[in-house]
Coordinates of C-alpha atoms and ligand atoms in Angstrom, one line a residue:
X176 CA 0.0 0.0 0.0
X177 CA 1.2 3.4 -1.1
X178 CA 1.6 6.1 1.8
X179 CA 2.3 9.5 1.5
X180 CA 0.4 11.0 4.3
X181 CA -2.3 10.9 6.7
X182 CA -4.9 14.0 6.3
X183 CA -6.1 15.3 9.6
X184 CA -9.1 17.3 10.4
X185 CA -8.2 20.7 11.5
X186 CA -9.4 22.1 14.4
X187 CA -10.6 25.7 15.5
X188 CA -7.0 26.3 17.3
X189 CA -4.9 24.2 14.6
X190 CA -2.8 27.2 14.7
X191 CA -2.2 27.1 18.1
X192 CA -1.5 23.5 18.4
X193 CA 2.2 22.6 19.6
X194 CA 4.5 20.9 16.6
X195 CA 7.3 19.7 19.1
X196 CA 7.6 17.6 22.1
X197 CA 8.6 20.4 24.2
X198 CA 5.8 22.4 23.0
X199 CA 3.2 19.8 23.8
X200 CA 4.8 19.3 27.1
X201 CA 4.6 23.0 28.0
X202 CA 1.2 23.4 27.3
X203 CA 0.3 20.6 28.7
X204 CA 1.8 22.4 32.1
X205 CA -0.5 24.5 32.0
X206 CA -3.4 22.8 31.6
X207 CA -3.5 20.6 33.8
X208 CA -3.0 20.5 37.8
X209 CA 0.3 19.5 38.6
X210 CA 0.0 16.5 39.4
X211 CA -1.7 15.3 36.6
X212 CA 1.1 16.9 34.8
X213 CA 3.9 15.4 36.7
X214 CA 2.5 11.6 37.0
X215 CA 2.6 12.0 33.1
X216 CA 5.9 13.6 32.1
X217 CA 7.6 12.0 35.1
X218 CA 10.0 9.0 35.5
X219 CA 11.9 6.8 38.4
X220 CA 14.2 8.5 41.0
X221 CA 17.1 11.0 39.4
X222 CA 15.1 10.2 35.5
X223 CA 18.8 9.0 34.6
X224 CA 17.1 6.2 32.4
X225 CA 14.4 9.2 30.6
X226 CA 17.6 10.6 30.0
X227 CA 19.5 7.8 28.8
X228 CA 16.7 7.6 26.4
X229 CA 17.4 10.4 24.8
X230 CA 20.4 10.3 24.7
X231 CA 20.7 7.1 22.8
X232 CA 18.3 8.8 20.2
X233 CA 20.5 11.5 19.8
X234 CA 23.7 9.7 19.8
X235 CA 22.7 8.0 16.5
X236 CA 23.3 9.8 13.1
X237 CA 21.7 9.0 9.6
X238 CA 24.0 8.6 6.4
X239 CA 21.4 9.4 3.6
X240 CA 22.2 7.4 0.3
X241 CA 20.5 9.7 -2.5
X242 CA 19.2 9.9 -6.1
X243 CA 16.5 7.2 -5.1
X244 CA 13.6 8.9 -6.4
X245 CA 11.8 8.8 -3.2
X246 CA 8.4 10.1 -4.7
X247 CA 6.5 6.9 -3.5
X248 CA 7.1 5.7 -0.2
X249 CA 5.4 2.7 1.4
X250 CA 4.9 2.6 5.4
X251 CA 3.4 -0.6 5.8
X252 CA 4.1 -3.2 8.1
X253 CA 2.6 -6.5 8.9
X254 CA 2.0 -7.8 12.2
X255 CA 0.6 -11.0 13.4
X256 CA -1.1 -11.6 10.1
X257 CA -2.3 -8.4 9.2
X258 CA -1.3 -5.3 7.5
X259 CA -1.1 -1.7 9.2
X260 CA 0.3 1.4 6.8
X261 CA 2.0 2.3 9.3
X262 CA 4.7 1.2 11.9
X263 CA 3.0 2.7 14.8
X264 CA 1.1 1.3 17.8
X265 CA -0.5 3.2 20.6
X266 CA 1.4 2.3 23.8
X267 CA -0.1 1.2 26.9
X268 CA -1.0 4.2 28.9
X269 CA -3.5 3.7 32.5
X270 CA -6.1 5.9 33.4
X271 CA -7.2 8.2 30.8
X272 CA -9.5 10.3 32.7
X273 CA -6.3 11.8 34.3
X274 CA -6.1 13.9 30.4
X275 CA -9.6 14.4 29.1
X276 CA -13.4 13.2 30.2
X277 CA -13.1 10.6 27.3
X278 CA -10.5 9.3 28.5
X279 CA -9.4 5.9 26.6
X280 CA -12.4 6.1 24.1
X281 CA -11.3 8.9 22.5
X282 CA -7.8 7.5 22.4
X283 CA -9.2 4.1 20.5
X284 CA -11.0 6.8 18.0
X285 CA -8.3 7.9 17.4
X286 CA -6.1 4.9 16.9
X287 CA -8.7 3.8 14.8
X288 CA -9.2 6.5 12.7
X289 CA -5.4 6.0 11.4
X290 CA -5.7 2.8 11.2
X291 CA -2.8 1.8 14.2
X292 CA -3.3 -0.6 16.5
X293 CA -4.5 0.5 19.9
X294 CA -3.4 -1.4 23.6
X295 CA -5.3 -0.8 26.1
X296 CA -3.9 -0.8 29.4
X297 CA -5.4 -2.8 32.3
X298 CA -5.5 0.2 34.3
X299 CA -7.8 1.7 32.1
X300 CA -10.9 4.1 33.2
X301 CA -13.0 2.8 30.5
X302 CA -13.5 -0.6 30.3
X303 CA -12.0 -3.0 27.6
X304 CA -15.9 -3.6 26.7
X305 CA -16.5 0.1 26.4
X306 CA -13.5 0.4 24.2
X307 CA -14.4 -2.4 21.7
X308 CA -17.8 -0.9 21.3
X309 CA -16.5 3.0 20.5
X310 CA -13.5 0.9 18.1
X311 CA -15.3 -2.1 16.8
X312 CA -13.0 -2.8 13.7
X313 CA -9.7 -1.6 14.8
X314 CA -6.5 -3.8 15.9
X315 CA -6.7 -3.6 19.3
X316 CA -4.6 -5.8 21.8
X317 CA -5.1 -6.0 25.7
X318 CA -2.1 -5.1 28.4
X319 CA -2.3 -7.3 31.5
X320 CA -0.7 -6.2 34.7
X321 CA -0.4 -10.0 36.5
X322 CA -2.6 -10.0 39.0
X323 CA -2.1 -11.9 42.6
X324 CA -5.1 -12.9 42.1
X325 CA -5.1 -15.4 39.2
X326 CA -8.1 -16.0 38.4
X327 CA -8.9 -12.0 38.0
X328 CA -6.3 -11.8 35.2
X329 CA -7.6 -14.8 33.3
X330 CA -10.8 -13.5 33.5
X331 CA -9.7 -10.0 32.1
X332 CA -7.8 -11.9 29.0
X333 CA -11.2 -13.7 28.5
X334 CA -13.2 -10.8 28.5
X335 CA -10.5 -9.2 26.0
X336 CA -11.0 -12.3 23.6
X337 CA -14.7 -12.2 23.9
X338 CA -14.4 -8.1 23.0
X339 CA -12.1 -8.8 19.6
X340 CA -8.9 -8.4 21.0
X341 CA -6.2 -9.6 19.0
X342 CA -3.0 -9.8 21.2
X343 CA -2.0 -9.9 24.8
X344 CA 0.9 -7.8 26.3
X345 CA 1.9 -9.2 29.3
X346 CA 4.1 -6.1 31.0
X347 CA 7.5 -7.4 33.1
X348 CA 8.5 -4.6 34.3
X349 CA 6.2 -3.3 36.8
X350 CA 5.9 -5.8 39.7
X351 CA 6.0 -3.3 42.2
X352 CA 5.9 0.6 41.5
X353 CA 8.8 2.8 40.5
X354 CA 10.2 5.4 42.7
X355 CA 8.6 8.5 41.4
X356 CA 9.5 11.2 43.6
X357 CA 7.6 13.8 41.6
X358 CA 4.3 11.5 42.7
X359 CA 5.7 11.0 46.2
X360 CA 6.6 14.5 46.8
X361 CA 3.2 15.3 46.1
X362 CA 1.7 12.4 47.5
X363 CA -0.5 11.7 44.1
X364 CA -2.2 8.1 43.4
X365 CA -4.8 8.5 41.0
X366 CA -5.5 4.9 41.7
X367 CA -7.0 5.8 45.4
X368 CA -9.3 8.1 43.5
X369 CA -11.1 5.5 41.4
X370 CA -9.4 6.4 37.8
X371 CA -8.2 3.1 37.5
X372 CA -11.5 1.1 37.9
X373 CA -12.8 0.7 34.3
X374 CA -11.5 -2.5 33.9
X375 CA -12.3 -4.3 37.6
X376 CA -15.4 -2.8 38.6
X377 CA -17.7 -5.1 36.4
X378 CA -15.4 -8.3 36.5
X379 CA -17.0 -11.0 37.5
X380 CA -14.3 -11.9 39.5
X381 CA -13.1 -9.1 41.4
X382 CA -16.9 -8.6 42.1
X383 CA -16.7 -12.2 43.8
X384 CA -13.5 -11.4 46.2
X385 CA -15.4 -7.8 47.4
X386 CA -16.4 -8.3 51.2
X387 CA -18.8 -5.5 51.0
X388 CA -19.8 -3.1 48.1
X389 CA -18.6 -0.1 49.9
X390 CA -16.3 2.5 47.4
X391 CA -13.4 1.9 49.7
X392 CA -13.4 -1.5 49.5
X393 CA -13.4 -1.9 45.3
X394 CA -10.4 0.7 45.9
X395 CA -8.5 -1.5 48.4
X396 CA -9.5 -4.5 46.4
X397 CA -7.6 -2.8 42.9
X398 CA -4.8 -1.3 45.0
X399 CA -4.0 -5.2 46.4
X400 CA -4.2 -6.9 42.8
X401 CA -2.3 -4.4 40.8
X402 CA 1.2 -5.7 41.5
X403 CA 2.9 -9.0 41.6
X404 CA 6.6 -9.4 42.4
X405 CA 6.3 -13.5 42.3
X406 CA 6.1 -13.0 38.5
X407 CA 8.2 -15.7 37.3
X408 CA 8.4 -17.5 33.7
X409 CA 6.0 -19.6 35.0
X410 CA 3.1 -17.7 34.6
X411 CA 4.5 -16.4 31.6
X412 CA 4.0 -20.4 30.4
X413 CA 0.6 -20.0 32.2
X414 CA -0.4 -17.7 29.9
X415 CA 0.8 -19.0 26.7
X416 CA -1.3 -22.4 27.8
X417 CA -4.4 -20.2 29.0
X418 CA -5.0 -17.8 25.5
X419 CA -4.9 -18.6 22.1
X420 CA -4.0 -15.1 21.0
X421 CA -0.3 -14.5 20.6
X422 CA 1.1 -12.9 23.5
X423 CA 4.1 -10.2 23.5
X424 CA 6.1 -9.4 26.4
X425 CA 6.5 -6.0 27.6
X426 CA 10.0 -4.8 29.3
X427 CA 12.2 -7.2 27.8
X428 CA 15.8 -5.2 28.0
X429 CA 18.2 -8.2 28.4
X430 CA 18.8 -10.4 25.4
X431 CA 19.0 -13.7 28.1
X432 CA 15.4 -12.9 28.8
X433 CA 15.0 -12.8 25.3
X434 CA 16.2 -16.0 24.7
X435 CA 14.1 -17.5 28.0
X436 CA 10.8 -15.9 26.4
X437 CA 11.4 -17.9 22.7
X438 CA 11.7 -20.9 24.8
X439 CA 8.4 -20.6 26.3
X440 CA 6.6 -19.5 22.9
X441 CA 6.6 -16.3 23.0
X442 CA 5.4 -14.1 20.4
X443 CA 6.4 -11.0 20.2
X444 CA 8.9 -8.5 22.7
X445 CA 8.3 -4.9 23.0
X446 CA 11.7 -3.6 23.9
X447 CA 10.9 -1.0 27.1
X448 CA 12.1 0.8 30.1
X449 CA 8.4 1.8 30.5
X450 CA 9.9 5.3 29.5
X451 CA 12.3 5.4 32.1
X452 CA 9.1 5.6 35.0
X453 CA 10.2 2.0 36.6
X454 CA 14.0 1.2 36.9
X455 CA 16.2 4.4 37.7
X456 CA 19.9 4.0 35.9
X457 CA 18.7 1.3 33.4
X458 CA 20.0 1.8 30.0
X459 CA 18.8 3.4 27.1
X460 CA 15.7 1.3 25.4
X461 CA 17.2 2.4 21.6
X462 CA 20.8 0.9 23.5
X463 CA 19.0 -2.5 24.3
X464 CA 17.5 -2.8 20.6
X465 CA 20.2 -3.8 18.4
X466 CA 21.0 -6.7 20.9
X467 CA 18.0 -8.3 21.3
X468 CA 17.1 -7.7 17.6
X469 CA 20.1 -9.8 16.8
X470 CA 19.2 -13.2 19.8
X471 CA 15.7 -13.2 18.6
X472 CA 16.7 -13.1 15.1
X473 CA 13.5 -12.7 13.0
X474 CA 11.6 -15.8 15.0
X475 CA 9.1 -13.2 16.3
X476 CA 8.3 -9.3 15.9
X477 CA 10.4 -6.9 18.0
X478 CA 8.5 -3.8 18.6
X479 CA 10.0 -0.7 20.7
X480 CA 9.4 2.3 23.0
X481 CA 10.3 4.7 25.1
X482 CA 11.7 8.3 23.8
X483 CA 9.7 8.2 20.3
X484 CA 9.2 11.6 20.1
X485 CA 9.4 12.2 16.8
X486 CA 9.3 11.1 13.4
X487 CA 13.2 10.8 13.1
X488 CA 13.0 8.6 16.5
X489 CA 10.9 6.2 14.9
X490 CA 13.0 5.8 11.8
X491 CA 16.2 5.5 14.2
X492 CA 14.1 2.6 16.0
X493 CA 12.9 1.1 13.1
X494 CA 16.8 0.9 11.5
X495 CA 17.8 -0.7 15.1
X496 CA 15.3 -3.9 13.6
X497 CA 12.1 -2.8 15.3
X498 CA 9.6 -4.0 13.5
X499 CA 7.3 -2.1 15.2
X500 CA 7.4 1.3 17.6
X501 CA 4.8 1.8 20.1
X502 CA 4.2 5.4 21.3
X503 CA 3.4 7.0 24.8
X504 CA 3.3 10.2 26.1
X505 CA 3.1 11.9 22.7
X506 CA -0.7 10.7 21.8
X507 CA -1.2 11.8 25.9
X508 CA -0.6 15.1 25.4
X509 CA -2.1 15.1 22.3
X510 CA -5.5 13.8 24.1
X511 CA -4.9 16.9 27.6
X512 CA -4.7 19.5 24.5
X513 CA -8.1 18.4 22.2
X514 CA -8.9 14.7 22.5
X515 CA -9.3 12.0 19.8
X516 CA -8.0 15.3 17.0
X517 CA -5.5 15.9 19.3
X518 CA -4.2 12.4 19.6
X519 CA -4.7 12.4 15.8
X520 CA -2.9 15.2 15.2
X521 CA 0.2 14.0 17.4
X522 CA 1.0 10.9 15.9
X523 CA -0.1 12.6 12.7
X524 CA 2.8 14.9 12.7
X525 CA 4.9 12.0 13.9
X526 CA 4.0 9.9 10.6
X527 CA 4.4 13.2 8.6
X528 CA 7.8 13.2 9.6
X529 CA 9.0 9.8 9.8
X530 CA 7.7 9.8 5.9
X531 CA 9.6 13.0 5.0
X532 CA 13.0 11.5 6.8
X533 CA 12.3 8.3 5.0
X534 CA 12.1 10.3 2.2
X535 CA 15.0 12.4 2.5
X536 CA 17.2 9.5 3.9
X537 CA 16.7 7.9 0.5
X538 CA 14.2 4.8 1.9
X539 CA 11.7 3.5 0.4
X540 CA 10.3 0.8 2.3
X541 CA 10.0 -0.4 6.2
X542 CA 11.9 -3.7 5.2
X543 CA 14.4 -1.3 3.3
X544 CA 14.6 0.9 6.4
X545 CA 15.4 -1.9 8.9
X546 CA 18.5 -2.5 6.7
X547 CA 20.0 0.6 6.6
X548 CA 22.9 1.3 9.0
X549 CA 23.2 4.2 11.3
X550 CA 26.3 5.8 12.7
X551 CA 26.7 6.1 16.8
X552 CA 29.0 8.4 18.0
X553 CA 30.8 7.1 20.7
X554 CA 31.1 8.9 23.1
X555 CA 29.2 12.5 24.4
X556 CA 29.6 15.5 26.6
Ligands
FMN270 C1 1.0 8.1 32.1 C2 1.6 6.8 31.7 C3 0.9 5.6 32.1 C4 1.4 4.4 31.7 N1 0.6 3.3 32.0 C5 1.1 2.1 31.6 C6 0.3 0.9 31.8 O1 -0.8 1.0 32.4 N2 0.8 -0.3 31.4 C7 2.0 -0.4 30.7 O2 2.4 -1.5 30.4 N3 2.7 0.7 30.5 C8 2.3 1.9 30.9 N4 3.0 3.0 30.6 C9 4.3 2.9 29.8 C10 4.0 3.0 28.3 O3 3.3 1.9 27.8 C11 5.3 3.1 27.5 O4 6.1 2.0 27.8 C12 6.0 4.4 27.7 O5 5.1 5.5 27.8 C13 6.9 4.6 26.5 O6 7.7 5.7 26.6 P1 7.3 7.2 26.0 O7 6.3 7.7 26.9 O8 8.6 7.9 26.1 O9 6.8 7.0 24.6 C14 2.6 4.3 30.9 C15 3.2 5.4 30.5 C16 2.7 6.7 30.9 C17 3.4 7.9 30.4
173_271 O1 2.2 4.8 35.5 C1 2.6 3.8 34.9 O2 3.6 3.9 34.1 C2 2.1 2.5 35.2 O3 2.3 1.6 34.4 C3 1.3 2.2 36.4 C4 1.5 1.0 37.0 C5 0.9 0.8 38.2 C6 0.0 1.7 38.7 C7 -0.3 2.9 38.1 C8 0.4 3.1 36.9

């Protein structure tokens, strides 16, 4: 399928709406309480991983090969037996109501609208049902935090094949919380306030374990499943045996983990450090990339985040061997600025530019980008 860009709708303030990541981010400031705000842009302890993030983007340089004629230029990708026209995927981000009233369902709109896949996280406001209904014939795949409680998490990846879901992302990174000082310092948890419920309150499960109906007790009862620091390959093979739909894990930064996750059928990685909110001092995600690209070896997809915030991220991800790259706090500012259009228009401008670098950089193709070589500079100041 031929690309050359996505039309978007303009709005009333298109003129006012931010073009860079910075931009975004500094309106976002504004509009929102802090916070909000800070949960959002924040990371783990000192941020040295956010940073390391960047600067693993940056320390990469393209070496355009030219006279090409780059007037056609096909984005498409295929994943899991079907074809996208474009390389992106809407990251897994909880509790939507945090940026805008419609919360995940404007989000899923929007996914759908430009035809990307959309994952919904299990933290979601909305639930997965809801979602489906607002995004009935999009790619959408379900993100399972591991519950402690079994049985709730199988009955979530049930309700998620039963909705149309198409893939499970099992996230590995998260079995306790991060050390977010900017959410400590302001004592913030958005989960205590109910924004996480859209997924639990209706389960048939978690309805069973309540000891009374009482708000605080469907609160305590989320706050106790959310994390689980037994995780082990064992459930991972618990899950494989469990769904039918493939199942990518979500985290993966070692190549040895890599290698354990083939052996249990795995099948797919996305290559994460959560954007740097979870492990302080852990090395860049576009670092990781090349390494794991290279153990897994075209057996299953590789698809990437954290620090996409730009077309000419993506392309440097993409040239690392992604196959795929998910996206994160870009579509969320996107939605605190003007909601499904303002989530379009984000990861519009992304495409936009990720087709013009392809263009310039003399690229034709996805398959041809992930064969191009990039420089990195070894060292920087
Ligand atoms: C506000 C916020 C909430 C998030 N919630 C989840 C979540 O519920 N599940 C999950 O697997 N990842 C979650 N993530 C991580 C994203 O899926 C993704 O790994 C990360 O945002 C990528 O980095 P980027 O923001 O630099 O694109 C969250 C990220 C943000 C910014
Ligand atoms: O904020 C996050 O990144 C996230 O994934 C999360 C995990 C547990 C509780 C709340 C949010």
């Amino acid at each position: 399928m031929e690309n050359q860009s996505i039309e978007i709708i303009d709005t009333d303030n298109e003129k006012m709406f931010p073009i860079t990541y910075k931009d975004l981010e500094a309106m976002v400031e504004e509009k929102l309480p802090k916070g909000n705000y800070e949960y959002i842009r924040g990371g783990a302890g000192s941020e040295q991983t956010m940073r390391n993030n960047r600067i693993a983007f940056e320390s990469y340089s393209l070496v355009p090969q030219l006279l090409k004629d780059t007037s056609q230029v096909n984005t498409s990708i295929s994943l899991f037996n079907r074809t996208h026209p474009t390389p992106f995927i809407f990251a897994p981000v909880g509790m939507n109501l945090l940026e805008h009233p419609d919360g995940e369902l404007a989000v899923a709109k929007a996914a759908s609208n430009l035809n990307m896949p959309y994952s919904l996280s299990t933290l979601s406001s909305y639930s997965l049902e809801e979602v489906a209904q607002v995004a009935p014939n999009s790619t959408k795949f379900f993100q399972v935090y591991w519950s402690v409680n079994e049985e709730l998490s199988l009955s979530m990846i049930s309700r998620a094949e039963d909705a149309g879901y198409k893939a499970i992302i099992l996230t590995i990174d998260t079995t306790t919380m991060g050390w977010r000082e900017g959410d400590l310092k302001q004592n913030f948890s958005p989960i205590s306030q109910g924004y996480a419920k859209g997924n639990y309150i209706n389960d048939p499960i978690f309805q069973m374990n309540l000891t009374n109906g009482t708000y605080e007790n469907y609160i305590d009862g989320i706050l106790k499943n959310l994390h689980h620091p037994h995780l082990t390959w064992a459930h991972v093979e618990k899950l494989k045996k469990y769904t039918n739909l493939p199942v990518l894990l979500k985290g993966i930064l070692h190549p040895n983990d890599a290698l354990k996750a083939l052996e249990s059928g795995i099948d797919g990685f996305i290559v994460s450090n959560h954007g740097g909110r979870q492990l302080d001092g852990v090395i860049g995600s576009l670092d990781a990339l090349p390494d794991i690209v290279k153990h897994v070896n075209g057996k299953v997809p590789v698809l990437f985040d954290s620090g996409i915030y730009s077309g000419v991220d993506a392309f440097k991800a993409l040239a690392l061997g992604a196959d795929a790259v998910c996206i994160g706090r870009p579509y969320v500012y996107g939605l605190v600025i003007a909601g499904e259009q303002g989530v379009e228009r984000v990861m519009t401008n992304i495409y936009n530019e990720l087709v013009t670098t392809m263009k310039l950089a003399g690229v034709r193709s996805i398959d041809e980008l992930r064969k191009i070589e990039l420089v990195k500079r070894k060292s920087h100041i």
